[in-house]
XYZ file of C-alpha atoms in Angstrom:
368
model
C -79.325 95.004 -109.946
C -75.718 94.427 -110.554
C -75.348 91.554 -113.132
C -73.300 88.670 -111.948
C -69.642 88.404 -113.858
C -68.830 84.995 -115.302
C -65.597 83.574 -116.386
C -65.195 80.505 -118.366
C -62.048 77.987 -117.973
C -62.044 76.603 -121.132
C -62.180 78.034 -124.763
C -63.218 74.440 -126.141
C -66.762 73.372 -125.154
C -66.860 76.492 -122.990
C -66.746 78.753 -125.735
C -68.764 76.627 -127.752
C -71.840 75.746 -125.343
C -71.334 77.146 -122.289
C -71.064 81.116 -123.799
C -74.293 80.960 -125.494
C -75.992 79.791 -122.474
C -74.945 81.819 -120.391
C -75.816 84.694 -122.400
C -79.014 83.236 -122.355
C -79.400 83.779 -118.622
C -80.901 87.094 -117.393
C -78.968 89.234 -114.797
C -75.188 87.517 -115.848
C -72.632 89.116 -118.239
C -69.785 86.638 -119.479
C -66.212 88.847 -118.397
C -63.920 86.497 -119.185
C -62.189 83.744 -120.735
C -59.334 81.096 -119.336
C -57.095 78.936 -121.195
C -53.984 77.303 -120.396
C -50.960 79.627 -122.321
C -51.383 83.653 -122.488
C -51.513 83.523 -126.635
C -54.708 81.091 -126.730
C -56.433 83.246 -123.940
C -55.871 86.341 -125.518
C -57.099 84.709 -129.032
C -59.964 83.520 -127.689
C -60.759 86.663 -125.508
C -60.765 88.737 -129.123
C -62.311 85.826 -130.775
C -65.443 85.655 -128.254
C -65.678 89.454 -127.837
C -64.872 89.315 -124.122
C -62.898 91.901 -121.584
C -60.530 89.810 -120.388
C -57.662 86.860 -120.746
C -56.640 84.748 -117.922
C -54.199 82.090 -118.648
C -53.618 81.038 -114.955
C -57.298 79.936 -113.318
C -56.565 79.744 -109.784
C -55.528 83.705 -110.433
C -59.838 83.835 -112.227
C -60.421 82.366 -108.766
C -59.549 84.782 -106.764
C -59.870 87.812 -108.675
C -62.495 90.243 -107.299
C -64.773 91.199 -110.762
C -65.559 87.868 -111.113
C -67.980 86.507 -109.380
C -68.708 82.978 -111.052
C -66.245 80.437 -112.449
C -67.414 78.151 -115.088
C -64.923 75.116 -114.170
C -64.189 72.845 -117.550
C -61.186 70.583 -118.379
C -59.894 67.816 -116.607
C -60.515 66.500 -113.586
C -57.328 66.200 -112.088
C -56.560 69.600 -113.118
C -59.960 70.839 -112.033
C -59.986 69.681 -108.934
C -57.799 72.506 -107.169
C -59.381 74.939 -109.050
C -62.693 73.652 -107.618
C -60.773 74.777 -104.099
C -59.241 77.559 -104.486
C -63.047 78.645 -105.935
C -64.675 77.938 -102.886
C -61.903 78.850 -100.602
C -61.725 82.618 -102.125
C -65.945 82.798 -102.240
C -66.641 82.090 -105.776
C -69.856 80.483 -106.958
C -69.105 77.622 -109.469
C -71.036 75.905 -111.962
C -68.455 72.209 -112.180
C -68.199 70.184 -115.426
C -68.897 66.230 -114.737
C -67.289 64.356 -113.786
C -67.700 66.484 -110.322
C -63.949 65.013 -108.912
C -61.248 63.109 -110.281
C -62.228 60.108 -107.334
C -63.698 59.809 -104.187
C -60.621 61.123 -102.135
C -61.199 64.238 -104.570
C -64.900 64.177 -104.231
C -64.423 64.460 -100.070
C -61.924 67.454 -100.234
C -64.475 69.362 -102.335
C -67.595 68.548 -99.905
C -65.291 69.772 -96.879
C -64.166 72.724 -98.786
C -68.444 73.105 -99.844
C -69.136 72.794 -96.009
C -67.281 75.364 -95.079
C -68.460 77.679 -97.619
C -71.325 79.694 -98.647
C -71.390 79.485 -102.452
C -73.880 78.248 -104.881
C -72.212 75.257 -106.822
C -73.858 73.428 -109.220
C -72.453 70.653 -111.569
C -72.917 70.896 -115.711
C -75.243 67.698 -115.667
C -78.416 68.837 -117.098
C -80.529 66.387 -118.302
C -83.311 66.686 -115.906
C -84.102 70.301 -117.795
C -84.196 68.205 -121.130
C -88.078 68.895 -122.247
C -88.942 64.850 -122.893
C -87.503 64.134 -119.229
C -89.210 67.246 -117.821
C -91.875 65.403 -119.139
C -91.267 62.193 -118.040
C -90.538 63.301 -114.420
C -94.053 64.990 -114.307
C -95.700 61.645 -115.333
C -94.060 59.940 -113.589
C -94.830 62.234 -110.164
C -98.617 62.284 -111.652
C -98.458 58.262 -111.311
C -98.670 57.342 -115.318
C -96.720 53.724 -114.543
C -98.258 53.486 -110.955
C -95.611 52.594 -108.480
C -92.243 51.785 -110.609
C -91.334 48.209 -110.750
C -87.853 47.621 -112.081
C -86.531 48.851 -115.754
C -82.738 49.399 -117.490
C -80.967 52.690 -118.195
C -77.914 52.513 -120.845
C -75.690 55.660 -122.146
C -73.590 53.735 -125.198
C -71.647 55.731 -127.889
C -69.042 54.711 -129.808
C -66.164 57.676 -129.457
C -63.286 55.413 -130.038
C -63.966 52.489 -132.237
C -62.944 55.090 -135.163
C -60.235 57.771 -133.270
C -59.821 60.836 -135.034
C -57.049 62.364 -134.130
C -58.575 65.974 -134.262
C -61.291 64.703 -131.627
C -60.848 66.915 -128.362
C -61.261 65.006 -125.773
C -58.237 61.758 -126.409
C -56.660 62.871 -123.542
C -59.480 59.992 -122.128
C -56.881 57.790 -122.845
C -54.766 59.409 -119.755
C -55.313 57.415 -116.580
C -54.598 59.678 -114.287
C -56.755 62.305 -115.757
C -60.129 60.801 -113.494
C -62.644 59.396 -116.060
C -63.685 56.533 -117.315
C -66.974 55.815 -118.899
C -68.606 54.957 -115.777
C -67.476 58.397 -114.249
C -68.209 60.528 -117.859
C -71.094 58.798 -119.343
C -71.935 56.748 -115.888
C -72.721 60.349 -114.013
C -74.893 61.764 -116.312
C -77.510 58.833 -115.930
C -76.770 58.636 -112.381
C -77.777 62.401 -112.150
C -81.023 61.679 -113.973
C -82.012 58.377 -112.544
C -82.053 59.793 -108.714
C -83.561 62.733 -110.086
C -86.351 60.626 -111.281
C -86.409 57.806 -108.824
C -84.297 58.768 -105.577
C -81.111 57.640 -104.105
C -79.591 54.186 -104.766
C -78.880 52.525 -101.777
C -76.905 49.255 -103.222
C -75.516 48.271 -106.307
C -73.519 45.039 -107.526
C -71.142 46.179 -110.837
C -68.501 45.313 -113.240
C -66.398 47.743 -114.781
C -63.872 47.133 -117.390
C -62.094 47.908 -120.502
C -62.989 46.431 -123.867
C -61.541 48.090 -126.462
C -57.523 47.562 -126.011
C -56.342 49.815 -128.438
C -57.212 53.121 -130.207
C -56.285 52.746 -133.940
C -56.056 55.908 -135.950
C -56.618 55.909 -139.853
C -52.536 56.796 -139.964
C -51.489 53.753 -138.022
C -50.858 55.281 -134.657
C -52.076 53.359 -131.831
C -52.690 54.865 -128.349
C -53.146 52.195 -125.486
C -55.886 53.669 -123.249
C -55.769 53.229 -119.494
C -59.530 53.953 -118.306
C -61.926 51.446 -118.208
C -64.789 51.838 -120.943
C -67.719 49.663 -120.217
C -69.422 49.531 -117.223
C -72.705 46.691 -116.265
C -74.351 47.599 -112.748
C -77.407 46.363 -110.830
C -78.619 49.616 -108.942
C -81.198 48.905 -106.223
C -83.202 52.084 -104.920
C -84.213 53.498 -101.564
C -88.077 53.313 -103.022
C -87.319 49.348 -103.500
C -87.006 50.313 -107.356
C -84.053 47.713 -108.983
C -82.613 48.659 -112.270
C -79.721 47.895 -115.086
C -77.493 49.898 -115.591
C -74.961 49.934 -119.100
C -72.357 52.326 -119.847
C -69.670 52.352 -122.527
C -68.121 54.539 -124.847
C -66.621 52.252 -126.899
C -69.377 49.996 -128.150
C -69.657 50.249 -131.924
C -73.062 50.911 -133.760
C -74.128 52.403 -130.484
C -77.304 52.825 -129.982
C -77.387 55.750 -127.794
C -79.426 56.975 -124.733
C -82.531 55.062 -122.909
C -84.696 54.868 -119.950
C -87.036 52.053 -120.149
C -89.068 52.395 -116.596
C -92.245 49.542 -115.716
C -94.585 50.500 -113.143
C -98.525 48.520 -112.070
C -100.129 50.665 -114.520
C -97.797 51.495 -117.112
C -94.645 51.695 -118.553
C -92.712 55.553 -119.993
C -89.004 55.079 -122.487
C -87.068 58.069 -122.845
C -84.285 57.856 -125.678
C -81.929 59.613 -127.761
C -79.745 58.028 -130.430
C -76.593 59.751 -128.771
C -76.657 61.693 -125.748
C -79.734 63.194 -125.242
C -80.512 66.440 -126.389
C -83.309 68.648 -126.646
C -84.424 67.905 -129.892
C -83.855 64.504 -130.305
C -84.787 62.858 -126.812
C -87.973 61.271 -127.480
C -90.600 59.991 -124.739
C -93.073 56.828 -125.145
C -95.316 55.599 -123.140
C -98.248 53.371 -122.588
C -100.847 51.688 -120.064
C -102.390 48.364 -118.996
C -105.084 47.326 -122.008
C -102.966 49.972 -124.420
C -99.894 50.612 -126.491
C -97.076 52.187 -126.321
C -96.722 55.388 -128.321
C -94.615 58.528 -128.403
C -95.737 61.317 -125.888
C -96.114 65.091 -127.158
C -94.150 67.189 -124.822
C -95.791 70.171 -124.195
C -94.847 73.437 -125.441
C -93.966 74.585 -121.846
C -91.015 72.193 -121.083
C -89.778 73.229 -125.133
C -89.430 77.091 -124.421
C -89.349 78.894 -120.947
C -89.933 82.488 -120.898
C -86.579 82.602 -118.212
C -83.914 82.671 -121.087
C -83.327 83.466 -124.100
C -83.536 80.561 -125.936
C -85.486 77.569 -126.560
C -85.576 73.599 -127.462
C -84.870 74.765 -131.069
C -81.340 76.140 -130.511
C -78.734 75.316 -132.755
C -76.080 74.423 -129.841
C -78.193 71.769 -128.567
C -76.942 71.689 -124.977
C -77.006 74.994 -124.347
C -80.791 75.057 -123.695
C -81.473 72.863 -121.019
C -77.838 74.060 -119.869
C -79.415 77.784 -119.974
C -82.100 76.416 -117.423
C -79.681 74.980 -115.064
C -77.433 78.240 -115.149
C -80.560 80.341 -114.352
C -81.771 77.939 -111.583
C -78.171 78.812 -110.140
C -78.571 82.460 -110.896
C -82.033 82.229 -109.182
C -80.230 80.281 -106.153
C -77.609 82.556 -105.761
C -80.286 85.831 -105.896
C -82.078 83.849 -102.863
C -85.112 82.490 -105.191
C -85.008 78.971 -105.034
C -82.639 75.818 -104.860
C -80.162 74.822 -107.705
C -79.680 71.163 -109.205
C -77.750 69.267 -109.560
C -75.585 71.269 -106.534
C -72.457 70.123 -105.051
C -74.545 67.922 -102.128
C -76.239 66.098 -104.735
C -72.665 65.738 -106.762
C -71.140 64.404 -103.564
C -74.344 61.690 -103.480
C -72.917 60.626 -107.603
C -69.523 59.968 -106.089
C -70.479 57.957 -103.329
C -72.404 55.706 -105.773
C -69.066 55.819 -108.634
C -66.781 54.635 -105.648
C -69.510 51.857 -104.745
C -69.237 51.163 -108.053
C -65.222 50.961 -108.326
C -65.416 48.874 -104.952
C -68.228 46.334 -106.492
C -66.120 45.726 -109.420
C -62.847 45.227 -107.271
C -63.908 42.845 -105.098
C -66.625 41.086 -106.788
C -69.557 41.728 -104.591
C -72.957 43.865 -103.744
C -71.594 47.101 -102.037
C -74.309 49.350 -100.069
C -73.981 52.781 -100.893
C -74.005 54.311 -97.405
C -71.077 52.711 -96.411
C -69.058 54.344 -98.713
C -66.889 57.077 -96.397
C-alpha cells in the first residue's frame, strides 16, 4: 500500500511534536514542510531531512503529492487554509483552537459537509494513558452514576513573559484565542469525551492580568481575555465547574475531580497533561482515595512506534490520534476528535462568549 504523504504548516511545534509522531504512525511518510518566507522553509526542509519547502500553504493545499496537511499557526490565518484543504480534497489533522470564532467555525462545517475528507483536530487528551484509564472506569461504573465534580486547566504563561516564548502573539486580538478557546477546548474535548454533550452553561470570561511585563521593561497590553469561570450542565443531568486561565500565577495545573453514588476518580497533571505526568486517583464508598496503576496497555500500543516514555511528551498520545485518522481514512474505524465533534466545542465556546456578554444561562442548542 501506498503510504499517505504528510505536510506540516509549521516548523515550530510542528517540527518539534508533530514530526516525531507522525513518524510514529505506520503507512504515512512526512514530504514536506511549510513556513511563512522561502529561506525558513528551505532551512527547515534541510534541517528536518524532508523533500520539500513550501512557503505559501494554500499552494501545500492543493498540490497533488500531498495527501494530508498538518494545519498549525494561528487561527485567523488557519482558517482559509482549513478551506482551501477541504475544498481541493485534502485530509487535515487542525491544531485547537478548531476556528478563529463561531462565524469561522460554520464556514468550516459547510466546507466539511460538502466534503469527503477525514479531519481531525490536534486535541488529544482522551489517548493520554491515565484518562484512557479513567474513561474505562468510568464506562465500567467505578463512581456509579456521576453526580457533579470541577474541571480546571490553570498555567501561568504570562505572569513572567519571556520574550523568546513562541506563542506572544496571544496578545493579538484578532488572532482568535483566548484562554477559554486555547486552554478552554482542550477540557471541553475531554469532558464530552468522558461525560457527553453539554447542553447549558452559565459563564464569565474575562481578563485579569492587564499587562505583560518583560524583565527589560517592555510592556505589551494584551487584548484576549485570560480567565474563564463556567457552570456546564450535561445532557446525562451531570453539572460541573469549569476554570480556565493562563495567567494565574503558582498554577496549579490540570484536574478532573468527578463524584458519582459509589465513588469518586481525579485525574491531574501539574501543567497540561501529559503522558507521564497525568496521574489518576480514585476511591469508593467505606474506602480511600488512592492513585490508580494504569495498565501497561493504555502506556504502549503496539500501533506506533512509540510509547508513554517518549521524550516529546505529546507526541505519544498525539501518535494515537494520527493513526486513528490514518485508520479512518484506510476505511478501519472512526477518528476523534473529527471536525463534527470540533464543530460541537464551538457551539459550546460561543455559548460561552454569549453567557459572559449578557449575563445569563445560555442553552447550547440554540447556538446557530
Amino acid at each position: 500500500m501506498t503510504a499517505l504523504r504528510v505536510g506540516i504548516v509549521s516548523a515550530g511545534w510542528g517540527a518539534f511534536a508533530h514530526l516525531p509522531a507522525w513518524r510514529a504512525v505506520p503507512g504515512v511518510e512526512v514530504t514536506a514542510i511549510c513556513t511563512s518566507r522561502e529561506d525558513t522553509a528551505k532551512a527547515a526542509q534541510q534541517r528536518l531531512g524532508l523533500p520539500r519547502a513550501f512557503c505559501d500553504a494554500q499552494a501545500m493545499c492543493q498540490d497533488p503529492d500531498i495527501d494530508i496537511v498538518d494545519l498549525g499557526t494561528r487561527p485567523s490565518v488557519r482558517l482559509p487554509m482549513v478551506l482551501a484543504a477541504l475544498r481541493h480534497g485534502k485530509h487535515i489533522y487542525n491544531a485547537s483552537p478548531h476556528a478563529p470564532d463561531w462565524a469561522g467555525a460554520k464556514a468550516i462545517e459547510a466546507a466539511r459537509s460538502a466534503s469527503s475528507s477525514i479531519a481531525v483536530v490536534d486535541a488529544f487528551s482522551q489517548y493520554i494513558p491515565a484518562h484512557r484509564q479513567m474513561h474505562t472506569m468510568l464506562r465500567n461504573g467505578y463512581v456509579g452514576e456521576p453526580l457533579g465534580g470541577s474541571c480546571r486547566l490553570n498555567i501561568s504563561l504570562f505572569n513572567q513573559p519571556d520574550k523568546r516564548f513562541p506563542y506572544n502573539w496571544f496578545a493579538d486580538g484578532s488572532a482568535g484565542v483566548s484562554a477559554m478557546r486555547n486552554n478552554g477546548s482542550h477540557a471541553l474535548y475531554m469532558l464530552t469525551h468522558l461525560f457527553g454533550p453539554v447542553t447549558e452553561l452559565v459563564a464569565d470570561d474575562r481578563q485579569v492580568l492587564r499587562e505583560w511585563v518583560f524583565p527589560d521593561g517592555d510592556v505589551v497590553v494584551p487584548a484576549n481575555t485570560d480567565y474563564a469561570n463556567a457552570i456546564l450542565k450535561f445532557a446525562s443531568g451531570l453539572t460541573m465547574a469549569l476554570q480556565i486561565s493562563w495567567s494565574l500565577p503558582l498554577h496549579d495545573g490540570w484536574l478532573i475531580d468527578i463524584y458519582g453514588t459509589k465513588g469518586r476518580l481525579r485525574a491531574q497533571s501539574p501543567t497540561f497533561p501529559t503522558a507521564r505526568d497525568c496521574r489518576l486517583f480514585g476511591g469508593q464508598l467505606g474506602g480511600a482515595m488512592e492513585e490508580i496503576a494504569v495498565p501497561d496497555a493504555f502506556k504502549n500500543d503496539p500501533a506506533v512506534s512509540l510509547d508513554w516514555s517518549a521524550d516529546i511528551q505529546p507526541a505519544f498520545p498525539m501518535a494515537l490520534s494520527m493513526n486513528a485518522m490514518v485508520r479512518a481514512i484506510n476505511g478501519e474505524g472512526r477518528s476523534s476528535p473529527d471536525f463534527a465533534q470540533a464543530f460541537e466545542i464551538e457551539r459550546v465556546l460561543e455559548a460561552v462568549r454569549l453567557s459572559s456578554q449578557r449575563r445569563h444561562w445560555v442553552s447550547v442548542d440554540g447556538i446557530h
